[in-house]
Amino acid sequence: MSQAPIYDLGVIGGGVVGSTLALLAQRGGLSTALLDRGPLCREASGVNAGTLTLQMTRVALIPHAMRAHAMWASARDWLGHDVGVVVCDGLSLAFTEREAALLEERAGKRRAAGAPITIISRDEALRVEPGISDRTLMAGHCVVDGYANAYLTGQAFRAALVDAGVAVMENRGVSGLDRTDNGFVARTAQGPVSFRRVVLAGGVWIEPMMAWLGVHLPIKVLVNQLSVTERIRPVMRTVVGIASGLLSLKQYPHGTVVIGGGWQGIGDRERGGVELVPERLVGNIRLACHAIPELAGARLARAWAGLEAETADALPAAGPIPGIPDAYVCGSIHSGYTSGPSIARSLADVILGREPDLPLFPIDRLMKAAPP
Amino acid sequence: MIRPADCLVLGAGPAGTEAALAAAEAGLDVVLIDEQADAGGQGWRAPLSGLTMPRKGADAEAGDGLRARLAASGVDRRLGRRVWSVGGAFRLDAVGPDGAEAYEAPRLVAATGAHERVVPFPGWTLPGVIGLAGATVLLKAQAVLPGRRVVVAGAGPLLFAVAAGIIAKGGEVAAIVDMDGRLAWARRLPGLARRLDLLKEGLGWTWSILGARVPFLAGHGVRCAAGRSEVEAVIVGPVDADGAPIAGPERRFACDALAVGHGLVPGGEVPKILRAAHLYDRLRGGFIPELDPYGRTTIENLYACGDGTGIRGARPSAVAGRLAGLAAAHDAGRLDATAFTALAEPTLQALADYRPFADTVAGAMALKPAQVAAITPATVVCRCEDVSRAEIDAAVDAGAGDINQMKHFTRCGMGPCQGRMCGDVAAELVAQRRGVTRETVGYWTQRVPLRPVPFDTMIGSFDYADIPIPPPAPL
Ligand SMILES: Cc1cc2nc3c(=O)[nH]c(=O)nc-3n(C[C@H](O)[C@@H](O)[C@H](O)COP(=O)(O)OP(=O)(O)OC[C@H]3O[C@@H](n4cnc5c(N)ncnc54)[C@H](O)[C@@H]3O)c2cc1C
Ligand SMILES: Cc1cc2nc3c(=O)[nH]c(=O)nc-3n(C[C@H](O)[C@H](O)[C@H](O)COP(=O)(O)OP(=O)(O)OC[C@H]3O[C@@H](n4cnc5c(N)ncnc54)[C@H](O)[C@@H]3O)c2cc1C
């Protein structure tokens, strides 16, 4: 009987975070296994709105988001696939005085963190994006914006991972993690997988994964609704949001418009995003049609919901797991499709023994503050 | 405003209408919803108002009978309403002539019917090529001919219904091209003969077809439809008993329309959205909800009936609908055990009596794997998104292991029809390429809307200030 390999690194969870980590670790010289209970990038990382925007990013994440934006824009070079990325301008609109105040405050803080956002007038905004409503009062304008085609993420990473030599184990759900003298053993229905170090990159499932190691890290589950229109003639050319962040809109080159913004549906960690709330879908679409009036002529083709993770302070859980040598966690990143690759890169650097250029978000703070 | 009720029935075809009638007779407040202007569904469709049909078929008579009973009943009919959302336990959201509407009830009967399967061949996306089932809609509801000279091709009883319908309306049928050989029909005769009334209808079609001296090619399939901007000719050739093309003389028929179909696929959108358990049944046309004998799904108080739960045909669907309506009434406490048994027993028996007939109809319409295997690489499979067989094969080779992953890789099934048209064939292609079962490949994740809905009707008129925008995310 041949000895089962012991990998240098095991990454559990193959979303955009785990996939980037596994890719960079393997390329850095570690033999790496990536395990997912389904196909790669079919949870949040495959069903999200694909917006690569700074105007919805948390201030503390702006440096990561800017670096990740550049990574996405050059995906063809390091990933081998463009993931449908389009780089374009972005606008965050204000329709009321209250929203205008919110916009100025939020844009100012993001600008201070390095995001190239400026406040422009209604007329200037209409020149950037002729599709927006003339009821716009003002807009935040950012030239570092864009979007990807999220459903292509898995295909892109899978090819790159296999090519790099990562042991890609899809449809391989992990049910528990045992510590051994020389690392960890993941339990799966198809047999154990051993590795010296481990990263838990399970999106909203980080909480149950941490429990395998006896660590309690509460992760809130957001159920984000999204919808997409049938293909329509061009009605917009930028990424459009609103000051409160409750809208994200863009039209893909093939003509469909994706409408998001984090309106909440019904679901949980066990069942996934099971149900959409019709009133909230209607509310989200009203907002979209208010922002881009031409949209009202479109038809709804499909709507769905996916799960996004959030820690108690809504900042990422990314760093070593306290008290457990060689174990790391990475995820719960707000607007994590945008920033995920950059935060994964910082953690890969740490695991490879390099000093990361941008900081991690160690979880000690969350464990101390863990609610009862 | 939400209209509350005891029981909602979605789909006013033979199944849904019978379900609504049975539940209402037992005393439930029933709302029956359909996007068509009248009840009858696909099989027993009513002609558009103002149209008088040259000759009434058995289907039209059955439909008229059903509509008359419905009109005399206490069922609240909400026709001309397209339901786009289903959720909770249970709520339906619809758009109709008066804009957006919602309905709520503790019980839901899903009776949304089937849709057409066309196994692709080169040229099937040309204008002038229409589905067989779609052709019945033209003929029945609008008394319109698909073309002046029509090739009628494919498999199953609709072949003869459509050919006879065209002849009855004075059209010319260039040829009837039946994938099944004469032997297949001879073997089916005993099953069909169990329902003499229906066999008679079939013989009636045969008679009118014979009278019109239409070339009839048994054991033949369409090789391709040819034409520059629309169909101008159809080339047909022999196929074996499994549907695979075999060597032999090909024939070319000039025409301006091709009506072609290869059976029906159960829709079943509602039980799928609500996550009832499903199983794959090739005879019944695809994935169908797991049901008890009365039509109860694995979700409490969700019932399903009709061709959306497996292909059987209109009459068996009507009987299954009655059972589901009785079960809903019984579960609601409106029919005690004795009354329920008294009503349900003969209905169960009637359904059992239909079984040989239903199985024969379904068998003639089931997917032929060898026909799918023979689809050429360049042939478009998903017409909405223009995805060819070669692209699907490439996605599987690149690691797409199930139908939803294949969709992500290729956009197959992402268009306006949401994969209704291509899903069954696409899944079969993935299964064959991987050498795995259809269960392994699975079915599209079903989502709202059930049918595309226009934003303007969905959102109505509103003030910006009234949009319930949630609080912003933390900065
Ligand atoms: C296009 C087509 C044509 C057919 N023609 C014939 C024929 O000529 N003769 C024959 O014997 N059989 C025909 N059939 C087969 C058909 O399935 C019958 O066996 C029979 O009509 C099945 O009855 P049912 O009640 O299960 O479904 P259906 O009769 O299909 O009734 C389902 C009803 O649900 C409604 N519905 C579905 N979704 C929604 C929604 N989201 N919102 C509102 N309403 C909705 C539809 O409008 C429809 O009226 C046809 C099938 C199809 C798909
Ligand atoms: C609807 C929606 C829209 C969004 N829109 C945007 C946007 O426009 N822009 C943006 O920047 N961000 C957006 N986000 C956020 C973004 O999608 C997520 O932050 C990001 O994809 C998270 O990646 P992840 O790798 O951490 O998690 P995931 O992608 O969820 O990956 C976790 C993986 O772990 C696997 N897993 C779970 N349990 C196990 C187990 N026991 N064994 C093995 N594997 C397991 C899962 O199968 C899954 O593949 C959106 C999120 C949603 C839900």
CSV table of C-alpha atoms in Angstrom, one decimal, chain B residues 61-442:
chain,number,residue,atom,x,y,z
B,61,GLU,CA,-64.9,19.4,-25.8
B,62,ALA,CA,-63.1,18.2,-22.7
B,63,GLY,CA,-61.9,21.8,-22.2
B,64,ASP,CA,-65.3,23.3,-22.6
B,65,GLY,CA,-66.7,20.9,-20.0
B,66,LEU,CA,-64.0,21.8,-17.6
B,67,ARG,CA,-64.5,25.5,-18.1
B,68,ALA,CA,-68.2,25.2,-17.6
B,69,ARG,CA,-67.8,23.4,-14.3
B,70,LEU,CA,-65.2,26.0,-13.2
B,71,ALA,CA,-67.5,28.9,-14.1
B,72,ALA,CA,-70.3,27.3,-12.0
B,73,SER,CA,-68.0,26.7,-9.0
B,74,GLY,CA,-66.9,28.8,-6.1
B,75,VAL,CA,-63.3,28.9,-7.2
B,76,ASP,CA,-61.8,32.4,-7.4
B,77,ARG,CA,-60.4,32.5,-10.9
B,78,ARG,CA,-57.4,34.8,-11.4
B,79,LEU,CA,-56.6,34.4,-15.0
B,80,GLY,CA,-54.2,36.5,-17.1
B,81,ARG,CA,-51.8,36.6,-14.1
B,82,ARG,CA,-48.2,35.6,-14.5
B,83,VAL,CA,-46.8,34.3,-11.2
B,84,TRP,CA,-43.2,35.2,-10.9
B,85,SER,CA,-42.4,34.4,-7.2
B,86,VAL,CA,-43.2,31.6,-4.9
B,87,GLY,CA,-42.0,31.4,-1.4
B,88,GLY,CA,-42.9,31.0,2.2
B,89,ALA,CA,-45.6,28.6,3.2
B,90,PHE,CA,-47.1,29.8,0.8
B,91,ARG,CA,-47.1,33.1,-1.0
B,92,LEU,CA,-47.4,33.8,-4.8
B,93,ASP,CA,-46.5,37.1,-6.4
B,94,ALA,CA,-48.0,37.8,-9.8
B,95,VAL,CA,-48.3,40.5,-12.4
B,96,GLY,CA,-51.5,40.9,-14.2
B,97,PRO,CA,-53.8,43.4,-15.9
B,98,ASP,CA,-54.0,45.4,-12.7
B,99,GLY,CA,-50.3,45.3,-11.9
B,100,ALA,CA,-48.6,43.5,-9.1
B,101,GLU,CA,-50.6,41.2,-6.8
B,102,ALA,CA,-49.9,38.7,-4.1
B,103,TYR,CA,-51.7,35.7,-2.7
B,104,GLU,CA,-51.2,33.8,0.5
B,105,ALA,CA,-52.5,30.4,1.8
B,106,PRO,CA,-51.4,27.6,4.0
B,107,ARG,CA,-51.7,25.2,1.1
B,108,LEU,CA,-50.4,25.3,-2.5
B,109,VAL,CA,-51.1,23.0,-5.4
B,110,ALA,CA,-48.5,23.3,-8.2
B,111,ALA,CA,-49.9,22.3,-11.5
B,112,THR,CA,-47.7,24.2,-14.0
B,113,GLY,CA,-47.5,21.6,-16.7
B,114,ALA,CA,-44.7,20.5,-19.0
B,115,HIS,CA,-42.6,22.1,-21.6
B,116,GLU,CA,-41.4,21.0,-25.0
B,117,ARG,CA,-38.2,19.1,-25.7
B,118,VAL,CA,-36.5,19.5,-29.0
B,119,VAL,CA,-33.3,17.5,-29.5
B,120,PRO,CA,-31.1,19.9,-31.5
B,121,PHE,CA,-30.0,19.3,-35.1
B,122,PRO,CA,-28.3,21.6,-37.5
B,123,GLY,CA,-30.7,24.4,-38.5
B,124,TRP,CA,-33.1,24.0,-35.6
B,125,THR,CA,-32.8,27.7,-34.7
B,126,LEU,CA,-33.8,28.9,-38.2
B,127,PRO,CA,-37.0,31.0,-38.3
B,128,GLY,CA,-39.8,28.8,-39.5
B,129,VAL,CA,-38.8,25.9,-37.2
B,130,ILE,CA,-41.3,25.6,-34.4
B,131,GLY,CA,-41.9,23.1,-31.7
B,132,LEU,CA,-44.6,20.5,-32.1
B,133,ALA,CA,-46.3,21.5,-28.8
B,134,GLY,CA,-45.9,25.1,-29.8
B,135,ALA,CA,-47.7,24.2,-33.1
B,136,THR,CA,-50.7,22.9,-31.2
B,137,VAL,CA,-50.9,26.2,-29.4
B,138,LEU,CA,-51.0,28.1,-32.8
B,139,LEU,CA,-53.6,25.7,-34.2
B,140,LYS,CA,-55.8,25.5,-31.1
B,141,ALA,CA,-55.8,29.0,-29.7
B,142,GLN,CA,-55.3,31.1,-32.7
B,143,ALA,CA,-56.4,28.8,-35.6
B,144,VAL,CA,-53.1,29.7,-37.3
B,145,LEU,CA,-51.1,27.4,-39.5
B,146,PRO,CA,-47.3,27.3,-38.8
B,147,GLY,CA,-46.7,27.6,-42.6
B,148,ARG,CA,-48.2,27.0,-45.9
B,149,ARG,CA,-46.2,23.7,-46.5
B,150,VAL,CA,-45.1,22.1,-43.2
B,151,VAL,CA,-42.9,19.2,-42.4
B,152,VAL,CA,-44.1,17.6,-39.2
B,153,ALA,CA,-41.3,15.6,-37.5
B,154,GLY,CA,-40.2,14.1,-34.2
B,155,ALA,CA,-41.8,11.6,-31.8
B,156,GLY,CA,-44.9,11.0,-29.8
B,157,PRO,CA,-48.6,11.5,-30.3
B,158,LEU,CA,-48.4,15.3,-30.9
B,159,LEU,CA,-46.9,14.4,-34.3
B,160,PHE,CA,-50.2,13.1,-35.5
B,161,ALA,CA,-52.3,15.7,-33.6
B,162,VAL,CA,-50.4,18.5,-35.3
B,163,ALA,CA,-50.4,16.9,-38.8
B,164,ALA,CA,-54.2,16.3,-38.5
B,165,GLY,CA,-54.7,19.8,-37.2
B,166,ILE,CA,-52.9,21.3,-40.2
B,167,ILE,CA,-54.8,19.3,-42.6
B,168,ALA,CA,-58.1,20.1,-40.9
B,169,LYS,CA,-57.3,23.8,-41.3
B,170,GLY,CA,-56.6,23.4,-45.0
B,171,GLY,CA,-52.8,23.5,-44.7
B,172,GLU,CA,-50.4,21.2,-46.6
B,173,VAL,CA,-48.2,18.7,-44.7
B,174,ALA,CA,-45.1,18.0,-46.8
B,175,ALA,CA,-44.3,14.9,-44.8
B,176,ILE,CA,-44.7,13.3,-41.4
B,177,VAL,CA,-41.3,12.1,-40.1
B,178,ASP,CA,-41.6,9.8,-37.1
B,179,MET,CA,-38.6,8.6,-35.3
B,180,ASP,CA,-40.4,5.5,-34.2
B,181,GLY,CA,-40.7,2.6,-36.6
B,182,ARG,CA,-44.0,1.0,-37.4
B,183,LEU,CA,-43.1,-1.8,-35.0
B,184,ALA,CA,-42.9,0.6,-32.1
B,185,TRP,CA,-46.5,1.8,-32.6
B,186,ALA,CA,-47.6,-1.8,-33.1
B,187,ARG,CA,-46.2,-2.6,-29.7
B,188,ARG,CA,-47.9,0.4,-28.2
B,189,LEU,CA,-51.3,-0.5,-29.5
B,190,PRO,CA,-52.4,-2.7,-26.5
B,191,GLY,CA,-51.6,0.2,-24.2
B,192,LEU,CA,-53.5,2.7,-26.3
B,193,ALA,CA,-56.4,0.2,-26.8
B,194,ARG,CA,-57.0,0.4,-23.0
B,195,ARG,CA,-58.6,3.7,-23.7
B,196,LEU,CA,-60.9,3.2,-26.7
B,197,ASP,CA,-62.1,6.8,-26.7
B,198,LEU,CA,-58.6,8.1,-27.0
B,199,LEU,CA,-57.5,5.4,-29.5
B,200,LYS,CA,-60.5,6.5,-31.6
B,201,GLU,CA,-59.2,10.0,-31.6
B,202,GLY,CA,-55.8,8.7,-32.7
B,203,LEU,CA,-57.4,6.8,-35.4
B,204,GLY,CA,-59.3,9.8,-36.5
B,205,TRP,CA,-56.1,11.7,-36.9
B,206,THR,CA,-54.6,8.7,-38.9
B,207,TRP,CA,-57.7,8.7,-41.1
B,208,SER,CA,-57.4,12.4,-42.0
B,209,ILE,CA,-53.7,12.0,-42.6
B,210,LEU,CA,-54.3,9.0,-44.9
B,211,GLY,CA,-57.0,10.9,-46.7
B,212,ALA,CA,-54.6,13.7,-47.4
B,213,ARG,CA,-52.1,11.3,-48.8
B,214,VAL,CA,-49.2,12.7,-46.8
B,215,PRO,CA,-45.8,11.0,-47.2
B,216,PHE,CA,-45.2,9.2,-43.9
B,217,LEU,CA,-41.7,8.2,-43.0
B,218,ALA,CA,-41.5,5.9,-40.0
B,219,GLY,CA,-38.1,5.3,-38.4
B,220,HIS,CA,-36.8,8.6,-39.7
B,221,GLY,CA,-35.4,11.6,-38.1
B,222,VAL,CA,-34.4,15.2,-39.2
B,223,ARG,CA,-30.8,15.4,-40.3
B,224,CYS,CA,-30.9,19.1,-40.7
B,225,ALA,CA,-33.1,22.1,-41.6
B,226,ALA,CA,-31.7,24.1,-44.5
B,227,GLY,CA,-32.3,27.7,-45.6
B,228,ARG,CA,-30.6,31.0,-45.8
B,229,SER,CA,-32.6,33.3,-43.5
B,230,GLU,CA,-35.5,30.9,-42.8
B,231,VAL,CA,-36.2,27.3,-43.3
B,232,GLU,CA,-36.6,26.3,-46.9
B,233,ALA,CA,-36.1,22.5,-46.8
B,234,VAL,CA,-35.8,19.7,-44.4
B,235,ILE,CA,-33.5,16.7,-45.0
B,236,VAL,CA,-34.5,13.5,-43.2
B,237,GLY,CA,-32.9,10.1,-43.0
B,238,PRO,CA,-33.4,6.7,-41.3
B,239,VAL,CA,-32.8,6.2,-37.5
B,240,ASP,CA,-32.6,3.0,-35.5
B,241,ALA,CA,-34.9,2.0,-32.7
B,242,ASP,CA,-32.8,4.0,-30.2
B,243,GLY,CA,-33.0,7.2,-32.3
B,244,ALA,CA,-29.4,7.0,-33.6
B,245,PRO,CA,-29.0,8.0,-37.3
B,246,ILE,CA,-28.1,5.0,-39.5
B,247,ALA,CA,-27.0,4.7,-43.1
B,248,GLY,CA,-29.7,4.8,-45.7
B,249,PRO,CA,-31.2,7.1,-48.3
B,250,GLU,CA,-31.9,10.6,-47.2
B,251,ARG,CA,-34.8,12.7,-48.5
B,252,ARG,CA,-35.3,16.4,-48.9
B,253,PHE,CA,-38.6,18.1,-48.5
B,254,ALA,CA,-39.1,21.7,-49.6
B,255,CYS,CA,-41.2,23.6,-47.0
B,256,ASP,CA,-41.7,26.9,-45.3
B,257,ALA,CA,-42.1,25.5,-41.8
B,258,LEU,CA,-40.9,22.6,-39.8
B,259,ALA,CA,-42.9,21.6,-36.7
B,260,VAL,CA,-40.6,19.3,-34.7
B,261,GLY,CA,-40.6,18.0,-31.1
B,262,HIS,CA,-39.2,15.0,-29.2
B,263,GLY,CA,-41.6,14.8,-26.3
B,264,LEU,CA,-42.2,16.8,-23.2
B,265,VAL,CA,-40.2,17.6,-20.0
B,266,PRO,CA,-42.0,18.1,-16.7
B,267,GLY,CA,-41.7,21.7,-15.6
B,268,GLY,CA,-41.9,21.3,-11.9
B,269,GLU,CA,-40.5,24.8,-11.1
B,270,VAL,CA,-42.5,25.2,-7.9
B,271,PRO,CA,-41.5,22.1,-6.1
B,272,LYS,CA,-37.9,22.7,-7.1
B,273,ILE,CA,-37.9,26.3,-5.8
B,274,LEU,CA,-39.4,25.1,-2.6
B,275,ARG,CA,-36.8,22.3,-2.4
B,276,ALA,CA,-39.1,19.3,-2.4
B,277,ALA,CA,-37.3,16.0,-3.0
B,278,HIS,CA,-37.0,15.0,-6.6
B,279,LEU,CA,-36.0,11.8,-8.5
B,280,TYR,CA,-35.1,11.1,-12.1
B,281,ASP,CA,-37.5,9.1,-14.1
B,282,ARG,CA,-36.6,8.8,-17.8
B,283,LEU,CA,-40.1,7.4,-18.7
B,284,ARG,CA,-41.8,10.4,-17.1
B,285,GLY,CA,-39.6,12.9,-18.9
B,286,GLY,CA,-36.9,13.9,-16.4
B,287,PHE,CA,-36.7,15.0,-12.8
B,288,ILE,CA,-40.0,14.8,-11.0
B,289,PRO,CA,-41.0,15.5,-7.4
B,290,GLU,CA,-41.4,12.6,-5.1
B,291,LEU,CA,-45.1,12.2,-4.4
B,292,ASP,CA,-47.4,10.1,-2.4
B,293,PRO,CA,-50.3,8.5,-4.3
B,294,TYR,CA,-52.4,11.7,-3.7
B,295,GLY,CA,-49.9,14.2,-4.9
B,296,ARG,CA,-48.3,15.3,-1.6
B,297,THR,CA,-44.7,16.4,-2.1
B,298,THR,CA,-42.1,16.0,0.6
B,299,ILE,CA,-42.9,19.6,1.7
B,300,GLU,CA,-45.8,19.8,4.1
B,301,ASN,CA,-48.9,21.2,2.5
B,302,LEU,CA,-47.4,21.5,-0.9
B,303,TYR,CA,-49.1,19.3,-3.5
B,304,ALA,CA,-48.2,18.8,-7.2
B,305,CYS,CA,-50.1,17.2,-10.0
B,306,GLY,CA,-50.3,17.0,-13.8
B,307,ASP,CA,-47.6,16.7,-16.4
B,308,GLY,CA,-45.3,18.9,-14.3
B,309,THR,CA,-44.9,15.9,-12.1
B,310,GLY,CA,-44.2,13.5,-14.9
B,311,ILE,CA,-45.6,13.1,-18.4
B,312,ARG,CA,-48.9,11.2,-18.6
B,313,GLY,CA,-51.2,13.2,-20.8
B,314,ALA,CA,-54.2,15.5,-20.2
B,315,ARG,CA,-56.8,13.1,-18.9
B,316,PRO,CA,-54.6,11.3,-16.4
B,317,SER,CA,-53.4,14.8,-15.3
B,318,ALA,CA,-57.0,15.8,-14.7
B,319,VAL,CA,-57.6,12.8,-12.4
B,320,ALA,CA,-54.3,13.4,-10.6
B,321,GLY,CA,-55.4,17.0,-10.1
B,322,ARG,CA,-58.7,15.9,-8.4
B,323,LEU,CA,-56.7,13.7,-6.0
B,324,ALA,CA,-54.4,16.5,-5.0
B,325,GLY,CA,-57.5,18.8,-4.4
B,326,LEU,CA,-59.1,16.1,-2.3
B,327,ALA,CA,-55.9,15.6,-0.3
B,328,ALA,CA,-55.6,19.3,0.3
B,329,ALA,CA,-59.2,19.5,1.5
B,330,HIS,CA,-58.6,16.5,3.7
B,331,ASP,CA,-55.4,17.8,5.2
B,332,ALA,CA,-57.2,21.1,5.8
B,333,GLY,CA,-59.7,19.2,7.9
B,334,ARG,CA,-62.6,19.8,5.5
B,335,LEU,CA,-63.0,16.2,4.5
B,336,ASP,CA,-63.1,13.6,7.2
B,337,ALA,CA,-61.4,10.3,6.7
B,338,THR,CA,-64.6,8.5,5.6
B,339,ALA,CA,-65.6,11.2,3.1
B,340,PHE,CA,-62.0,11.4,1.8
B,341,THR,CA,-61.7,7.7,1.3
B,342,ALA,CA,-65.1,7.6,-0.4
B,343,LEU,CA,-64.1,10.3,-2.9
B,344,ALA,CA,-60.4,9.3,-3.3
B,345,GLU,CA,-60.8,5.6,-3.8
B,346,PRO,CA,-62.6,5.7,-7.2
B,347,THR,CA,-60.3,8.5,-8.3
B,348,LEU,CA,-57.2,6.4,-7.4
B,349,GLN,CA,-58.8,3.6,-9.4
B,350,ALA,CA,-59.4,5.9,-12.4
B,351,LEU,CA,-55.8,6.9,-12.3
B,352,ALA,CA,-54.7,3.3,-12.2
B,353,ASP,CA,-56.9,2.5,-15.2
B,354,TYR,CA,-55.1,5.2,-17.1
B,355,ARG,CA,-51.7,3.9,-16.3
B,356,PRO,CA,-51.1,1.6,-19.4
B,357,PHE,CA,-52.3,4.5,-21.6
B,358,ALA,CA,-50.2,7.0,-19.7
B,359,ASP,CA,-47.1,4.9,-19.8
B,360,THR,CA,-47.5,4.4,-23.5
B,361,VAL,CA,-47.9,8.1,-24.2
B,362,ALA,CA,-44.9,8.8,-21.9
B,363,GLY,CA,-42.8,6.1,-23.5
B,364,ALA,CA,-43.4,7.6,-27.0
B,365,MET,CA,-42.2,11.0,-25.6
B,366,ALA,CA,-39.2,9.9,-23.5
B,367,LEU,CA,-35.7,11.1,-24.3
B,368,LYS,CA,-33.7,8.9,-26.7
B,369,PRO,CA,-30.1,8.9,-25.4
B,370,ALA,CA,-28.7,7.7,-28.7
B,371,GLN,CA,-30.3,10.6,-30.5
B,372,VAL,CA,-28.6,13.0,-28.0
B,373,ALA,CA,-25.3,11.1,-28.5
B,374,ALA,CA,-25.5,11.8,-32.2
B,375,ILE,CA,-25.8,15.6,-31.9
B,376,THR,CA,-22.9,17.0,-34.0
B,377,PRO,CA,-20.2,19.2,-32.2
B,378,ALA,CA,-21.1,22.4,-34.0
B,379,THR,CA,-24.9,22.1,-33.3
B,380,VAL,CA,-26.2,24.8,-31.0
B,381,VAL,CA,-27.8,23.3,-27.9
B,382,CYS,CA,-28.7,26.5,-25.9
B,383,ARG,CA,-30.3,28.8,-28.4
B,384,CYS,CA,-30.7,31.7,-25.9
B,385,GLU,CA,-26.9,31.9,-25.3
B,386,ASP,CA,-25.7,30.3,-28.5
B,387,VAL,CA,-23.8,27.4,-26.8
B,388,SER,CA,-22.8,24.5,-29.0
B,389,ARG,CA,-22.4,20.8,-28.1
B,390,ALA,CA,-18.6,21.2,-28.5
B,391,GLU,CA,-18.6,24.0,-25.9
B,392,ILE,CA,-20.5,21.8,-23.4
B,393,ASP,CA,-18.1,18.9,-24.0
B,394,ALA,CA,-15.2,21.2,-23.5
B,395,ALA,CA,-16.6,22.5,-20.2
B,396,VAL,CA,-17.0,18.9,-19.0
B,397,ASP,CA,-13.5,18.1,-20.0
B,398,ALA,CA,-12.4,21.2,-18.1
B,399,GLY,CA,-13.9,19.8,-15.0
B,400,ALA,CA,-17.6,20.9,-15.0
B,401,GLY,CA,-19.1,17.9,-13.3
B,402,ASP,CA,-22.7,18.8,-12.9
B,403,ILE,CA,-25.3,20.8,-14.8
B,404,ASN,CA,-25.0,23.9,-12.8
B,405,GLN,CA,-21.2,24.0,-13.0
B,406,MET,CA,-21.4,23.5,-16.7
B,407,LYS,CA,-23.8,26.4,-16.8
B,408,HIS,CA,-21.2,28.6,-15.0
B,409,PHE,CA,-18.5,27.6,-17.5
B,410,THR,CA,-20.5,28.2,-20.6
B,411,ARG,CA,-23.6,30.4,-20.0
B,412,CYS,CA,-25.7,27.4,-21.3
B,413,GLY,CA,-29.2,27.9,-19.7
B,414,MET,CA,-28.6,31.5,-18.6
B,415,GLY,CA,-30.9,33.1,-21.2
B,416,PRO,CA,-34.5,34.2,-21.0
B,417,CYS,CA,-35.9,30.7,-21.1
B,418,GLN,CA,-33.7,29.9,-18.0
B,419,GLY,CA,-32.7,26.5,-19.5
B,420,ARG,CA,-36.3,25.2,-20.0
B,421,MET,CA,-35.6,24.5,-23.6
B,422,CYS,CA,-32.1,22.9,-23.4
B,423,GLY,CA,-31.9,21.6,-19.9
B,424,ASP,CA,-32.8,18.0,-20.4
B,425,VAL,CA,-30.6,17.6,-23.4
B,426,ALA,CA,-27.7,19.5,-21.9
B,427,ALA,CA,-27.8,17.4,-18.7
B,428,GLU,CA,-27.9,14.2,-20.9
B,429,LEU,CA,-24.8,15.5,-22.8
B,430,VAL,CA,-22.9,16.1,-19.5
B,431,ALA,CA,-23.9,12.6,-18.2
B,432,GLN,CA,-22.9,10.9,-21.4
B,433,ARG,CA,-19.6,12.7,-21.6
B,434,ARG,CA,-18.7,11.9,-18.0
B,435,GLY,CA,-20.2,8.4,-18.1
B,436,VAL,CA,-22.3,9.1,-15.0
B,437,THR,CA,-26.0,9.0,-14.2
B,438,ARG,CA,-28.4,11.8,-14.6
B,439,GLU,CA,-28.8,11.9,-10.8
B,440,THR,CA,-25.1,12.7,-10.6
B,441,VAL,CA,-25.4,15.5,-13.1
B,442,GLY,CA,-28.6,16.9,-11.4
